[in-house]
PDB file of C-alpha atoms in Angstrom:
ATOM      1  CA  UNK A 162      12.087  24.723  20.278  1.00  0.00           C
ATOM      2  CA  UNK A 163      10.203  26.236  17.380  1.00  0.00           C
ATOM      3  CA  UNK A 164      11.962  23.895  14.978  1.00  0.00           C
ATOM      4  CA  UNK A 165      11.095  20.885  17.150  1.00  0.00           C
ATOM      5  CA  UNK A 166       7.456  21.966  17.304  1.00  0.00           C
ATOM      6  CA  UNK A 167       7.322  22.295  13.513  1.00  0.00           C
ATOM      7  CA  UNK A 168       8.933  18.888  13.152  1.00  0.00           C
ATOM      8  CA  UNK A 169       6.353  17.272  15.439  1.00  0.00           C
ATOM      9  CA  UNK A 170       3.530  19.062  13.609  1.00  0.00           C
ATOM     10  CA  UNK A 171       4.858  17.862  10.245  1.00  0.00           C
ATOM     11  CA  UNK A 172       5.114  14.300  11.530  1.00  0.00           C
ATOM     12  CA  UNK A 173       1.575  14.411  12.953  1.00  0.00           C
ATOM     13  CA  UNK A 174       0.245  15.829   9.680  1.00  0.00           C
ATOM     14  CA  UNK A 175       2.084  13.158   7.684  1.00  0.00           C
ATOM     15  CA  UNK A 176       0.701  10.350   9.845  1.00  0.00           C
ATOM     16  CA  UNK A 177      -2.846  11.766   9.675  1.00  0.00           C
ATOM     17  CA  UNK A 178      -2.668  12.057   5.902  1.00  0.00           C
ATOM     18  CA  UNK A 179      -1.336   8.534   5.636  1.00  0.00           C
ATOM     19  CA  UNK A 180      -4.149   7.243   7.867  1.00  0.00           C
ATOM     20  CA  UNK A 181      -6.786   8.835   5.655  1.00  0.00           C
ATOM     21  CA  UNK A 182      -5.078   7.349   2.595  1.00  0.00           C
ATOM     22  CA  UNK A 183      -5.196   3.969   4.332  1.00  0.00           C
ATOM     23  CA  UNK A 184      -8.983   4.199   4.540  1.00  0.00           C
ATOM     24  CA  UNK A 185      -8.971   4.635   0.779  1.00  0.00           C
ATOM     25  CA  UNK A 186      -6.839   1.487   0.442  1.00  0.00           C
ATOM     26  CA  UNK A 187      -9.506  -0.559   2.248  1.00  0.00           C
ATOM     27  CA  UNK A 188     -12.113   1.008  -0.031  1.00  0.00           C
ATOM     28  CA  UNK A 189     -10.010   0.009  -3.027  1.00  0.00           C
ATOM     29  CA  UNK A 190      -9.817  -3.574  -1.696  1.00  0.00           C
ATOM     30  CA  UNK A 191     -13.610  -3.665  -1.400  1.00  0.00           C
ATOM     31  CA  UNK A 192     -14.111  -2.230  -4.887  1.00  0.00           C
ATOM     32  CA  UNK A 193     -11.553  -4.430  -6.660  1.00  0.00           C
ATOM     33  CA  UNK A 194     -12.683  -7.547  -4.781  1.00  0.00           C
ATOM     34  CA  UNK A 195     -16.298  -6.925  -5.748  1.00  0.00           C
ATOM     35  CA  UNK A 196     -15.325  -6.086  -9.322  1.00  0.00           C
ATOM     36  CA  UNK A 197     -13.386  -9.356  -9.621  1.00  0.00           C
ATOM     37  CA  UNK A 198     -16.416 -11.269  -8.349  1.00  0.00           C
ATOM     38  CA  UNK A 199     -18.682  -9.584 -10.891  1.00  0.00           C
ATOM     39  CA  UNK A 200     -16.544 -10.298 -13.965  1.00  0.00           C
ATOM     40  CA  UNK A 201     -15.131 -13.616 -12.738  1.00  0.00           C
ATOM     41  CA  UNK A 202     -11.479 -12.666 -13.209  1.00  0.00           C
ATOM     42  CA  UNK A 203      -9.190 -11.197 -10.568  1.00  0.00           C
ATOM     43  CA  UNK A 204      -6.423 -10.841 -13.159  1.00  0.00           C
ATOM     44  CA  UNK A 205      -8.434  -8.728 -15.567  1.00  0.00           C
ATOM     45  CA  UNK A 206      -9.960  -6.714 -12.717  1.00  0.00           C
ATOM     46  CA  UNK A 207      -6.477  -5.838 -11.451  1.00  0.00           C
ATOM     47  CA  UNK A 208      -5.269  -4.819 -14.922  1.00  0.00           C
ATOM     48  CA  UNK A 209      -8.312  -2.593 -15.502  1.00  0.00           C
ATOM     49  CA  UNK A 210      -7.913  -0.999 -12.074  1.00  0.00           C
ATOM     50  CA  UNK A 211      -4.233  -0.218 -12.554  1.00  0.00           C
ATOM     51  CA  UNK A 212      -4.749   0.802 -16.185  1.00  0.00           C
ATOM     52  CA  UNK A 213      -7.400   3.308 -15.122  1.00  0.00           C
ATOM     53  CA  UNK A 214      -4.942   4.741 -12.630  1.00  0.00           C
ATOM     54  CA  UNK A 215      -2.295   5.046 -15.355  1.00  0.00           C
ATOM     55  CA  UNK A 216      -4.670   7.011 -17.579  1.00  0.00           C
ATOM     56  CA  UNK A 217      -5.491   9.390 -14.744  1.00  0.00           C
ATOM     57  CA  UNK A 218      -1.916  10.003 -13.608  1.00  0.00           C
ATOM     58  CA  UNK A 219      -0.857  10.308 -17.266  1.00  0.00           C
ATOM     59  CA  UNK A 220      -3.316  13.176 -17.714  1.00  0.00           C
ATOM     60  CA  UNK A 221      -2.040  14.776 -14.506  1.00  0.00           C
ATOM     61  CA  UNK A 222       1.540  14.452 -15.759  1.00  0.00           C
ATOM     62  CA  UNK A 223       0.680  16.161 -19.047  1.00  0.00           C
ATOM     63  CA  UNK A 224      -0.797  19.089 -17.119  1.00  0.00           C
ATOM     64  CA  UNK A 225       2.022  19.228 -14.563  1.00  0.00           C
ATOM     65  CA  UNK A 226       5.154  21.081 -15.626  1.00  0.00           C
ATOM     66  CA  UNK A 227       6.948  19.910 -12.494  1.00  0.00           C
ATOM     67  CA  UNK A 228       5.945  16.326 -13.244  1.00  0.00           C
ATOM     68  CA  UNK A 229       7.273  16.491 -16.796  1.00  0.00           C
ATOM     69  CA  UNK A 230      10.476  18.111 -15.616  1.00  0.00           C
ATOM     70  CA  UNK A 231      10.732  15.372 -13.012  1.00  0.00           C
ATOM     71  CA  UNK A 232      11.008  12.729 -15.737  1.00  0.00           C
ATOM     72  CA  UNK A 233      14.178  14.385 -17.016  1.00  0.00           C
ATOM     73  CA  UNK A 234      15.600  14.733 -13.501  1.00  0.00           C
ATOM     74  CA  UNK A 235      14.823  11.093 -12.799  1.00  0.00           C
ATOM     75  CA  UNK A 236      16.641   9.959 -15.951  1.00  0.00           C
ATOM     76  CA  UNK A 237      19.685  12.065 -15.076  1.00  0.00           C
ATOM     77  CA  UNK A 238      19.786  10.701 -11.530  1.00  0.00           C
ATOM     78  CA  UNK A 239      19.659   7.134 -12.854  1.00  0.00           C
ATOM     79  CA  UNK A 240      22.353   7.837 -15.459  1.00  0.00           C
ATOM     80  CA  UNK A 241      24.585   9.371 -12.792  1.00  0.00           C
ATOM     81  CA  UNK A 242      24.101   6.361 -10.537  1.00  0.00           C
ATOM     82  CA  UNK A 243      22.560   8.417  -7.731  1.00  0.00           C
ATOM     83  CA  UNK A 244      19.186   6.714  -8.158  1.00  0.00           C
ATOM     84  CA  UNK A 245      19.412   2.905  -8.450  1.00  0.00           C
ATOM     85  CA  UNK A 246      17.574   1.354 -11.376  1.00  0.00           C
ATOM     86  CA  UNK A 247      15.673  -0.997  -9.068  1.00  0.00           C
ATOM     87  CA  UNK A 248      14.001   2.020  -7.473  1.00  0.00           C
ATOM     88  CA  UNK A 249      11.978   2.478 -10.672  1.00  0.00           C
ATOM     89  CA  UNK A 250      10.143  -0.815 -10.170  1.00  0.00           C
ATOM     90  CA  UNK A 251       8.017   0.053  -7.141  1.00  0.00           C
ATOM     91  CA  UNK A 252       4.969  -0.566  -9.303  1.00  0.00           C
ATOM     92  CA  UNK A 253       5.523  -4.313  -8.931  1.00  0.00           C
ATOM     93  CA  UNK A 254       4.535  -4.038  -5.257  1.00  0.00           C
ATOM     94  CA  UNK A 255       1.418  -2.088  -6.174  1.00  0.00           C
ATOM     95  CA  UNK A 256       0.568  -4.570  -8.925  1.00  0.00           C
ATOM     96  CA  UNK A 257       0.839  -7.485  -6.491  1.00  0.00           C
ATOM     97  CA  UNK A 258      -1.424  -5.689  -4.026  1.00  0.00           C
ATOM     98  CA  UNK A 259      -4.138  -4.907  -6.564  1.00  0.00           C
ATOM     99  CA  UNK A 260      -3.952  -8.442  -7.961  1.00  0.00           C
ATOM    100  CA  UNK A 261      -4.417 -10.042  -4.549  1.00  0.00           C
ATOM    101  CA  UNK A 262      -7.302  -7.659  -3.834  1.00  0.00           C
ATOM    102  CA  UNK A 263      -9.185  -9.328  -6.670  1.00  0.00           C
ATOM    103  CA  UNK A 264      -8.022 -12.887  -6.002  1.00  0.00           C
ATOM    104  CA  UNK A 265      -7.859 -13.125  -2.189  1.00  0.00           C
ATOM    105  CA  UNK A 266     -10.297 -10.539  -0.790  1.00  0.00           C
ATOM    106  CA  UNK A 267     -13.456 -12.277  -2.126  1.00  0.00           C
ATOM    107  CA  UNK A 268     -12.359 -15.413  -0.242  1.00  0.00           C
ATOM    108  CA  UNK A 269     -11.158 -13.911   3.045  1.00  0.00           C
ATOM    109  CA  UNK A 270     -13.150 -10.675   3.305  1.00  0.00           C
ATOM    110  CA  UNK A 271     -11.711  -7.171   3.547  1.00  0.00           C
ATOM    111  CA  UNK A 272     -10.871  -7.263   7.276  1.00  0.00           C
ATOM    112  CA  UNK A 273      -8.881 -10.518   7.305  1.00  0.00           C
ATOM    113  CA  UNK A 274      -7.103  -9.522   4.109  1.00  0.00           C
ATOM    114  CA  UNK A 275      -6.219  -6.183   5.708  1.00  0.00           C
ATOM    115  CA  UNK A 276      -4.874  -7.822   8.885  1.00  0.00           C
ATOM    116  CA  UNK A 277      -2.528  -9.889   6.714  1.00  0.00           C
ATOM    117  CA  UNK A 278      -1.443  -6.765   4.865  1.00  0.00           C
ATOM    118  CA  UNK A 279      -0.804  -5.076   8.233  1.00  0.00           C
ATOM    119  CA  UNK A 280       1.595  -7.771   9.399  1.00  0.00           C
ATOM    120  CA  UNK A 281       3.542  -7.568   6.149  1.00  0.00           C
ATOM    121  CA  UNK A 282       3.649  -3.775   6.067  1.00  0.00           C
ATOM    122  CA  UNK A 283       4.904  -3.273   9.604  1.00  0.00           C
ATOM    123  CA  UNK A 284       7.463  -6.091   9.356  1.00  0.00           C
ATOM    124  CA  UNK A 285       8.732  -4.836   6.006  1.00  0.00           C
ATOM    125  CA  UNK A 286       8.728  -1.230   7.182  1.00  0.00           C
ATOM    126  CA  UNK A 287      10.765  -2.098  10.273  1.00  0.00           C
ATOM    127  CA  UNK A 288      13.351  -3.953   8.198  1.00  0.00           C
ATOM    128  CA  UNK A 289      13.681  -1.266   5.531  1.00  0.00           C
ATOM    129  CA  UNK A 290      14.006   1.539   8.069  1.00  0.00           C
ATOM    130  CA  UNK A 291      16.673  -0.474   9.890  1.00  0.00           C
ATOM    131  CA  UNK A 292      18.622  -1.046   6.663  1.00  0.00           C
ATOM    132  CA  UNK A 293      18.341   2.625   5.703  1.00  0.00           C
ATOM    133  CA  UNK A 294      16.791   1.951   2.306  1.00  0.00           C
ATOM    134  CA  UNK A 295      14.232   4.777   2.477  1.00  0.00           C
ATOM    135  CA  UNK A 296      14.789   8.441   1.515  1.00  0.00           C
ATOM    136  CA  UNK A 297      14.984   9.419   5.191  1.00  0.00           C
ATOM    137  CA  UNK A 298      18.054   7.224   5.735  1.00  0.00           C
ATOM    138  CA  UNK A 299      18.630   4.635   8.447  1.00  0.00           C
ATOM    139  CA  UNK A 300      16.139   4.627  11.328  1.00  0.00           C
ATOM    140  CA  UNK A 301      17.106   2.240  14.116  1.00  0.00           C
ATOM    141  CA  UNK A 302      14.580  -0.072  15.739  1.00  0.00           C
ATOM    142  CA  UNK A 303      13.104   0.896  19.096  1.00  0.00           C
ATOM    143  CA  UNK A 304      11.428  -1.333  21.714  1.00  0.00           C
ATOM    144  CA  UNK A 305       8.007   0.074  20.848  1.00  0.00           C
ATOM    145  CA  UNK A 306       8.452  -0.551  17.132  1.00  0.00           C
ATOM    146  CA  UNK A 307       9.581  -4.113  17.774  1.00  0.00           C
ATOM    147  CA  UNK A 308       6.611  -4.647  20.102  1.00  0.00           C
ATOM    148  CA  UNK A 309       4.232  -3.201  17.535  1.00  0.00           C
ATOM    149  CA  UNK A 310       5.591  -5.485  14.833  1.00  0.00           C
ATOM    150  CA  UNK A 311       5.229  -8.515  17.105  1.00  0.00           C
ATOM    151  CA  UNK A 312       1.625  -7.560  17.925  1.00  0.00           C
ATOM    152  CA  UNK A 313       0.800  -7.230  14.234  1.00  0.00           C
ATOM    153  CA  UNK A 314       2.017 -10.778  13.656  1.00  0.00           C
ATOM    154  CA  UNK A 315       0.032 -11.994  16.678  1.00  0.00           C
ATOM    155  CA  UNK A 316      -3.063 -10.352  15.167  1.00  0.00           C
ATOM    156  CA  UNK A 317      -2.761 -12.541  12.080  1.00  0.00           C
ATOM    157  CA  UNK A 318      -2.233 -15.691  14.152  1.00  0.00           C
ATOM    158  CA  UNK A 319      -5.250 -14.969  16.378  1.00  0.00           C
ATOM    159  CA  UNK A 320      -7.519 -14.157  13.438  1.00  0.00           C
ATOM    160  CA  UNK A 321      -6.612 -17.224  11.414  1.00  0.00           C
ATOM    161  CA  UNK A 322      -6.306 -19.699  14.314  1.00  0.00           C
ATOM    162  CA  UNK A 323      -9.993 -19.312  15.156  1.00  0.00           C
ATOM    163  CA  UNK A 324     -10.985 -20.867  11.844  1.00  0.00           C
ATOM    164  CA  UNK A 325      -8.577 -23.828  12.036  1.00  0.00           C
ATOM    165  CA  UNK A 326      -8.655 -23.815   8.242  1.00  0.00           C
ATOM    166  CA  UNK A 327      -5.339 -24.762   6.617  1.00  0.00           C
ATOM    167  CA  UNK A 328      -6.403 -23.256   3.301  1.00  0.00           C
ATOM    168  CA  UNK A 329      -7.216 -19.956   4.999  1.00  0.00           C
ATOM    169  CA  UNK A 330      -3.794 -19.911   6.656  1.00  0.00           C
ATOM    170  CA  UNK A 331      -2.145 -20.225   3.260  1.00  0.00           C
ATOM    171  CA  UNK A 332      -4.420 -17.546   1.805  1.00  0.00           C
ATOM    172  CA  UNK A 333      -3.550 -15.038   4.552  1.00  0.00           C
ATOM    173  CA  UNK A 334       0.179 -15.654   4.070  1.00  0.00           C
ATOM    174  CA  UNK A 335      -0.216 -14.118   0.613  1.00  0.00           C
ATOM    175  CA  UNK A 336      -1.296 -10.643   1.824  1.00  0.00           C
ATOM    176  CA  UNK A 337       1.444 -10.818   4.498  1.00  0.00           C
ATOM    177  CA  UNK A 338       4.058 -11.091   1.751  1.00  0.00           C
ATOM    178  CA  UNK A 339       2.263  -8.504  -0.372  1.00  0.00           C
ATOM    179  CA  UNK A 340       2.128  -6.141   2.617  1.00  0.00           C
ATOM    180  CA  UNK A 341       5.915  -6.249   2.852  1.00  0.00           C
ATOM    181  CA  UNK A 342       5.967  -5.418  -0.851  1.00  0.00           C
ATOM    182  CA  UNK A 343       3.723  -2.406  -0.194  1.00  0.00           C
ATOM    183  CA  UNK A 344       6.209  -1.109   2.392  1.00  0.00           C
ATOM    184  CA  UNK A 345       8.933  -1.526  -0.225  1.00  0.00           C
ATOM    185  CA  UNK A 346       6.746   0.276  -2.739  1.00  0.00           C
ATOM    186  CA  UNK A 347       6.424   3.312  -0.455  1.00  0.00           C
ATOM    187  CA  UNK A 348      10.169   3.222   0.127  1.00  0.00           C
ATOM    188  CA  UNK A 349      11.241   3.143  -3.522  1.00  0.00           C
ATOM    189  CA  UNK A 350       8.570   5.632  -4.587  1.00  0.00           C
ATOM    190  CA  UNK A 351       9.951   7.976  -1.952  1.00  0.00           C
ATOM    191  CA  UNK A 352      13.402   7.609  -3.511  1.00  0.00           C
ATOM    192  CA  UNK A 353      12.042   8.381  -6.980  1.00  0.00           C
ATOM    193  CA  UNK A 354      10.051  11.311  -5.650  1.00  0.00           C
ATOM    194  CA  UNK A 355      13.178  12.759  -3.994  1.00  0.00           C
ATOM    195  CA  UNK A 356      15.233  12.305  -7.176  1.00  0.00           C
ATOM    196  CA  UNK A 357      12.564  13.720  -9.498  1.00  0.00           C
ATOM    197  CA  UNK A 358      11.391  16.325  -6.971  1.00  0.00           C
ATOM    198  CA  UNK A 359       7.841  15.415  -7.982  1.00  0.00           C
ATOM    199  CA  UNK A 360       5.289  13.020  -6.477  1.00  0.00           C
ATOM    200  CA  UNK A 361       3.500  13.032  -9.849  1.00  0.00           C
ATOM    201  CA  UNK A 362       6.581  11.614 -11.576  1.00  0.00           C
ATOM    202  CA  UNK A 363       7.019   8.929  -8.925  1.00  0.00           C
ATOM    203  CA  UNK A 364       3.350   7.942  -9.126  1.00  0.00           C
ATOM    204  CA  UNK A 365       3.445   7.860 -12.934  1.00  0.00           C
ATOM    205  CA  UNK A 366       6.437   5.503 -12.926  1.00  0.00           C
ATOM    206  CA  UNK A 367       4.653   3.288 -10.428  1.00  0.00           C
ATOM    207  CA  UNK A 368       1.609   2.937 -12.651  1.00  0.00           C
ATOM    208  CA  UNK A 369       3.623   2.398 -15.826  1.00  0.00           C
ATOM    209  CA  UNK A 370       5.449  -0.570 -14.302  1.00  0.00           C
ATOM    210  CA  UNK A 371       2.379  -1.967 -12.530  1.00  0.00           C
ATOM    211  CA  UNK A 372       0.173  -1.726 -15.610  1.00  0.00           C
ATOM    212  CA  UNK A 373       2.803  -3.461 -17.747  1.00  0.00           C
ATOM    213  CA  UNK A 374       3.002  -6.365 -15.279  1.00  0.00           C
ATOM    214  CA  UNK A 375      -0.753  -6.716 -14.751  1.00  0.00           C
ATOM    215  CA  UNK A 376      -1.529  -6.221 -18.431  1.00  0.00           C
ATOM    216  CA  UNK A 377       0.726  -9.149 -19.309  1.00  0.00           C
ATOM    217  CA  UNK A 378      -0.833 -11.364 -16.636  1.00  0.00           C
ATOM    218  CA  UNK A 379      -4.366 -10.392 -17.709  1.00  0.00           C
ATOM    219  CA  UNK A 380      -3.591 -11.134 -21.353  1.00  0.00           C
ATOM    220  CA  UNK A 381      -2.456 -14.646 -20.485  1.00  0.00           C
ATOM    221  CA  UNK A 382      -5.581 -15.124 -18.361  1.00  0.00           C
ATOM    222  CA  UNK A 383      -7.900 -14.001 -21.168  1.00  0.00           C
ATOM    223  CA  UNK A 384      -6.156 -16.263 -23.686  1.00  0.00           C
ATOM    224  CA  UNK A 385      -6.643 -19.232 -21.356  1.00  0.00           C
ATOM    225  CA  UNK A 386     -10.066 -18.516 -19.832  1.00  0.00           C
ATOM    226  CA  UNK A 387     -11.666 -16.193 -22.369  1.00  0.00           C
ATOM    227  CA  UNK A 388     -13.253 -12.750 -22.022  1.00  0.00           C
ATOM    228  CA  UNK A 389     -15.815 -12.098 -19.245  1.00  0.00           C
ATOM    229  CA  UNK A 390     -19.425 -12.447 -20.384  1.00  0.00           C
ATOM    230  CA  UNK A 391     -20.888  -9.796 -18.075  1.00  0.00           C
ATOM    231  CA  UNK A 392     -19.747  -6.440 -16.728  1.00  0.00           C
ATOM    232  CA  UNK A 393     -21.162  -4.509 -13.753  1.00  0.00           C
ATOM    233  CA  UNK A 394     -23.146  -1.403 -14.722  1.00  0.00           C
ATOM    234  CA  UNK A 395     -22.104   0.542 -11.582  1.00  0.00           C
ATOM    235  CA  UNK A 396     -19.418   3.060 -12.524  1.00  0.00           C
ATOM    236  CA  UNK A 397     -17.922   3.084  -9.006  1.00  0.00           C
ATOM    237  CA  UNK A 398     -16.734  -0.483  -9.508  1.00  0.00           C
ATOM    238  CA  UNK A 399     -14.230   0.803 -12.081  1.00  0.00           C
ATOM    239  CA  UNK A 400     -12.759   3.436  -9.756  1.00  0.00           C
ATOM    240  CA  UNK A 401     -10.106   1.315  -8.021  1.00  0.00           C
ATOM    241  CA  UNK A 402      -7.292   2.801 -10.095  1.00  0.00           C
ATOM    242  CA  UNK A 403      -8.266   6.377  -9.214  1.00  0.00           C
ATOM    243  CA  UNK A 404      -8.072   5.520  -5.516  1.00  0.00           C
ATOM    244  CA  UNK A 405      -4.694   3.882  -6.076  1.00  0.00           C
ATOM    245  CA  UNK A 406      -3.315   7.081  -7.627  1.00  0.00           C
ATOM    246  CA  UNK A 407      -4.249   9.051  -4.520  1.00  0.00           C
ATOM    247  CA  UNK A 408      -2.767   6.484  -2.132  1.00  0.00           C
ATOM    248  CA  UNK A 409       0.539   6.095  -3.967  1.00  0.00           C
ATOM    249  CA  UNK A 410       1.002   9.844  -4.422  1.00  0.00           C
ATOM    250  CA  UNK A 411       0.348  10.488  -0.722  1.00  0.00           C
ATOM    251  CA  UNK A 412       2.794   7.765   0.322  1.00  0.00           C
ATOM    252  CA  UNK A 413       5.509   9.115  -1.986  1.00  0.00           C
ATOM    253  CA  UNK A 414       5.083  12.611  -0.528  1.00  0.00           C
ATOM    254  CA  UNK A 415       5.002  11.596   3.137  1.00  0.00           C
ATOM    255  CA  UNK A 416       7.525   8.755   3.487  1.00  0.00           C
ATOM    256  CA  UNK A 417      10.454  11.147   4.059  1.00  0.00           C
ATOM    257  CA  UNK A 418       8.728  12.860   7.003  1.00  0.00           C
ATOM    258  CA  UNK A 419       7.403   9.707   8.659  1.00  0.00           C
ATOM    259  CA  UNK A 420       9.826   6.945   7.734  1.00  0.00           C
ATOM    260  CA  UNK A 421       8.763   3.682   6.109  1.00  0.00           C
ATOM    261  CA  UNK A 422       7.604   1.986   9.320  1.00  0.00           C
ATOM    262  CA  UNK A 423       5.525   4.813  10.812  1.00  0.00           C
ATOM    263  CA  UNK A 424       4.044   5.607   7.401  1.00  0.00           C
ATOM    264  CA  UNK A 425       2.999   1.966   7.089  1.00  0.00           C
ATOM    265  CA  UNK A 426       1.654   1.975  10.648  1.00  0.00           C
ATOM    266  CA  UNK A 427      -0.551   5.026  10.210  1.00  0.00           C
ATOM    267  CA  UNK A 428      -1.669   3.770   6.835  1.00  0.00           C
ATOM    268  CA  UNK A 429      -2.800   0.430   8.169  1.00  0.00           C
ATOM    269  CA  UNK A 430      -4.628   2.105  11.056  1.00  0.00           C
ATOM    270  CA  UNK A 431      -6.838   3.757   8.461  1.00  0.00           C
ATOM    271  CA  UNK A 432      -7.133   0.480   6.572  1.00  0.00           C
ATOM    272  CA  UNK A 433      -8.253  -1.403   9.682  1.00  0.00           C
ATOM    273  CA  UNK A 434     -10.924   1.104  10.633  1.00  0.00           C
ATOM    274  CA  UNK A 435     -12.388   1.131   7.141  1.00  0.00           C
ATOM    275  CA  UNK A 436     -12.075  -2.661   6.737  1.00  0.00           C
ATOM    276  CA  UNK A 437     -14.124  -3.248   9.898  1.00  0.00           C
ATOM    277  CA  UNK A 438     -16.824  -0.896   8.618  1.00  0.00           C
ATOM    278  CA  UNK A 439     -16.961  -2.738   5.290  1.00  0.00           C
ATOM    279  CA  UNK A 440     -17.267  -6.135   7.008  1.00  0.00           C
ATOM    280  CA  UNK A 441     -20.210  -4.748   8.986  1.00  0.00           C
ATOM    281  CA  UNK A 442     -22.033  -3.025   6.142  1.00  0.00           C
ATOM    282  CA  UNK A 443     -20.763  -4.475   2.844  1.00  0.00           C
ATOM    283  CA  UNK A 444     -19.083  -7.866   3.454  1.00  0.00           C
ATOM    284  CA  UNK A 445     -17.435  -9.793   0.635  1.00  0.00           C
ATOM    285  CA  UNK A 446     -17.016 -13.105   2.459  1.00  0.00           C
ATOM    286  CA  UNK A 447     -18.286 -14.262   5.877  1.00  0.00           C
ATOM    287  CA  UNK A 448     -18.702 -10.815   7.389  1.00  0.00           C
ATOM    288  CA  UNK A 449     -17.645  -9.806  10.883  1.00  0.00           C
ATOM    289  CA  UNK A 450     -16.711 -12.579  13.342  1.00  0.00           C
ATOM    290  CA  UNK A 451     -15.394 -12.485  16.945  1.00  0.00           C
ATOM    291  CA  UNK A 452     -11.953 -13.595  15.717  1.00  0.00           C
ATOM    292  CA  UNK A 453     -11.884 -10.778  13.193  1.00  0.00           C
ATOM    293  CA  UNK A 454     -12.822  -8.246  15.862  1.00  0.00           C
ATOM    294  CA  UNK A 455     -10.079  -9.487  18.197  1.00  0.00           C
ATOM    295  CA  UNK A 456      -7.448  -9.740  15.478  1.00  0.00           C
ATOM    296  CA  UNK A 457      -8.242  -6.328  14.036  1.00  0.00           C
ATOM    297  CA  UNK A 458      -8.165  -4.778  17.516  1.00  0.00           C
ATOM    298  CA  UNK A 459      -4.738  -6.286  18.203  1.00  0.00           C
ATOM    299  CA  UNK A 460      -3.468  -5.021  14.857  1.00  0.00           C
ATOM    300  CA  UNK A 461      -4.776  -1.543  15.636  1.00  0.00           C
ATOM    301  CA  UNK A 462      -3.049  -1.610  19.037  1.00  0.00           C
ATOM    302  CA  UNK A 463       0.126  -2.669  17.223  1.00  0.00           C
ATOM    303  CA  UNK A 464      -0.026   0.510  15.166  1.00  0.00           C
ATOM    304  CA  UNK A 465      -0.400   2.671  18.277  1.00  0.00           C
ATOM    305  CA  UNK A 466       2.395   0.886  20.171  1.00  0.00           C
ATOM    306  CA  UNK A 467       4.845   1.150  17.286  1.00  0.00           C
ATOM    307  CA  UNK A 468       4.181   4.887  16.975  1.00  0.00           C
ATOM    308  CA  UNK A 469       5.021   5.543  20.639  1.00  0.00           C
ATOM    309  CA  UNK A 470       8.364   7.327  21.154  1.00  0.00           C
ATOM    310  CA  UNK A 471      11.238   5.392  22.720  1.00  0.00           C
ATOM    311  CA  UNK A 472      15.013   5.274  22.523  1.00  0.00           C
ATOM    312  CA  UNK A 473      16.616   3.242  19.713  1.00  0.00           C
ATOM    313  CA  UNK A 474      18.235  -0.062  20.573  1.00  0.00           C
ATOM    314  CA  UNK A 475      21.410   0.653  18.679  1.00  0.00           C
ATOM    315  CA  UNK A 476      23.433   3.604  17.515  1.00  0.00           C
ATOM    316  CA  UNK A 477      21.824   6.128  15.227  1.00  0.00           C
ATOM    317  CA  UNK A 478      18.740   8.253  15.324  1.00  0.00           C
ATOM    318  CA  UNK A 479      15.156   7.043  15.453  1.00  0.00           C
ATOM    319  CA  UNK A 480      12.047   9.014  14.741  1.00  0.00           C
TER     320      UNK A 480
END
């Protein structure tokens, strides 16, 4: 009984921590979207954001003995074949997310962008848990998780259908795909964290890969479009990378306790709450609309439904 109580407490703590990190993700979307608007380049804004995160986590790694040791452990695990090479490329998912923050959020607003991310995260999380790709092993689908995933998809349909804008439909499909990539990012970072026995190592690898990808894209953009002529004087607009470090580190630490799906669910709950607040107080696009309120509410309900306990549909153990 004591062990079960501890397990439930650990799960609740993991989900709470992930929810708070999700609020930071919405803040990062607002910051990077505004930064991209100011300099006129979503590509360069994404590269600067991720590059700033790399500098920060690099300094943390230098000061962390466990993090440095983790690099050696990670290399040995890869060499021995116990950690697949593809697990090192979780930063691609993070890079795609930060890039779309700068390119899509100024057009859709934080809330609609977040609803799209929600649908992708919960769908991707459900699939990856079912396939057993995360560090916690295979977690079978349950009726509540399936219902929650379906509701998340409905939330996107309701939010977009109100506008009857074909271009907006296509725009929201992008964060849906990116959201699935974010679930994969949490999954592979959890694998690296388990192999290296260090969240710092996993986060560092994430930012190395993401910065390399975004730096290349930004370089091509600058060569084609030139360097921005104006830069915002507010220092907080350059803080997106710092927020990303916190989010990725938290996800890498908590994915084993919560599973990919529930981690994504709690994370997006925090994102939705913060996104609504930003649309009310600091909108990037059209601000809060009835469709956004309804869609965001449905997405939030989806998170709650998916987190409810129920028996798995197939053999195996579910959280």
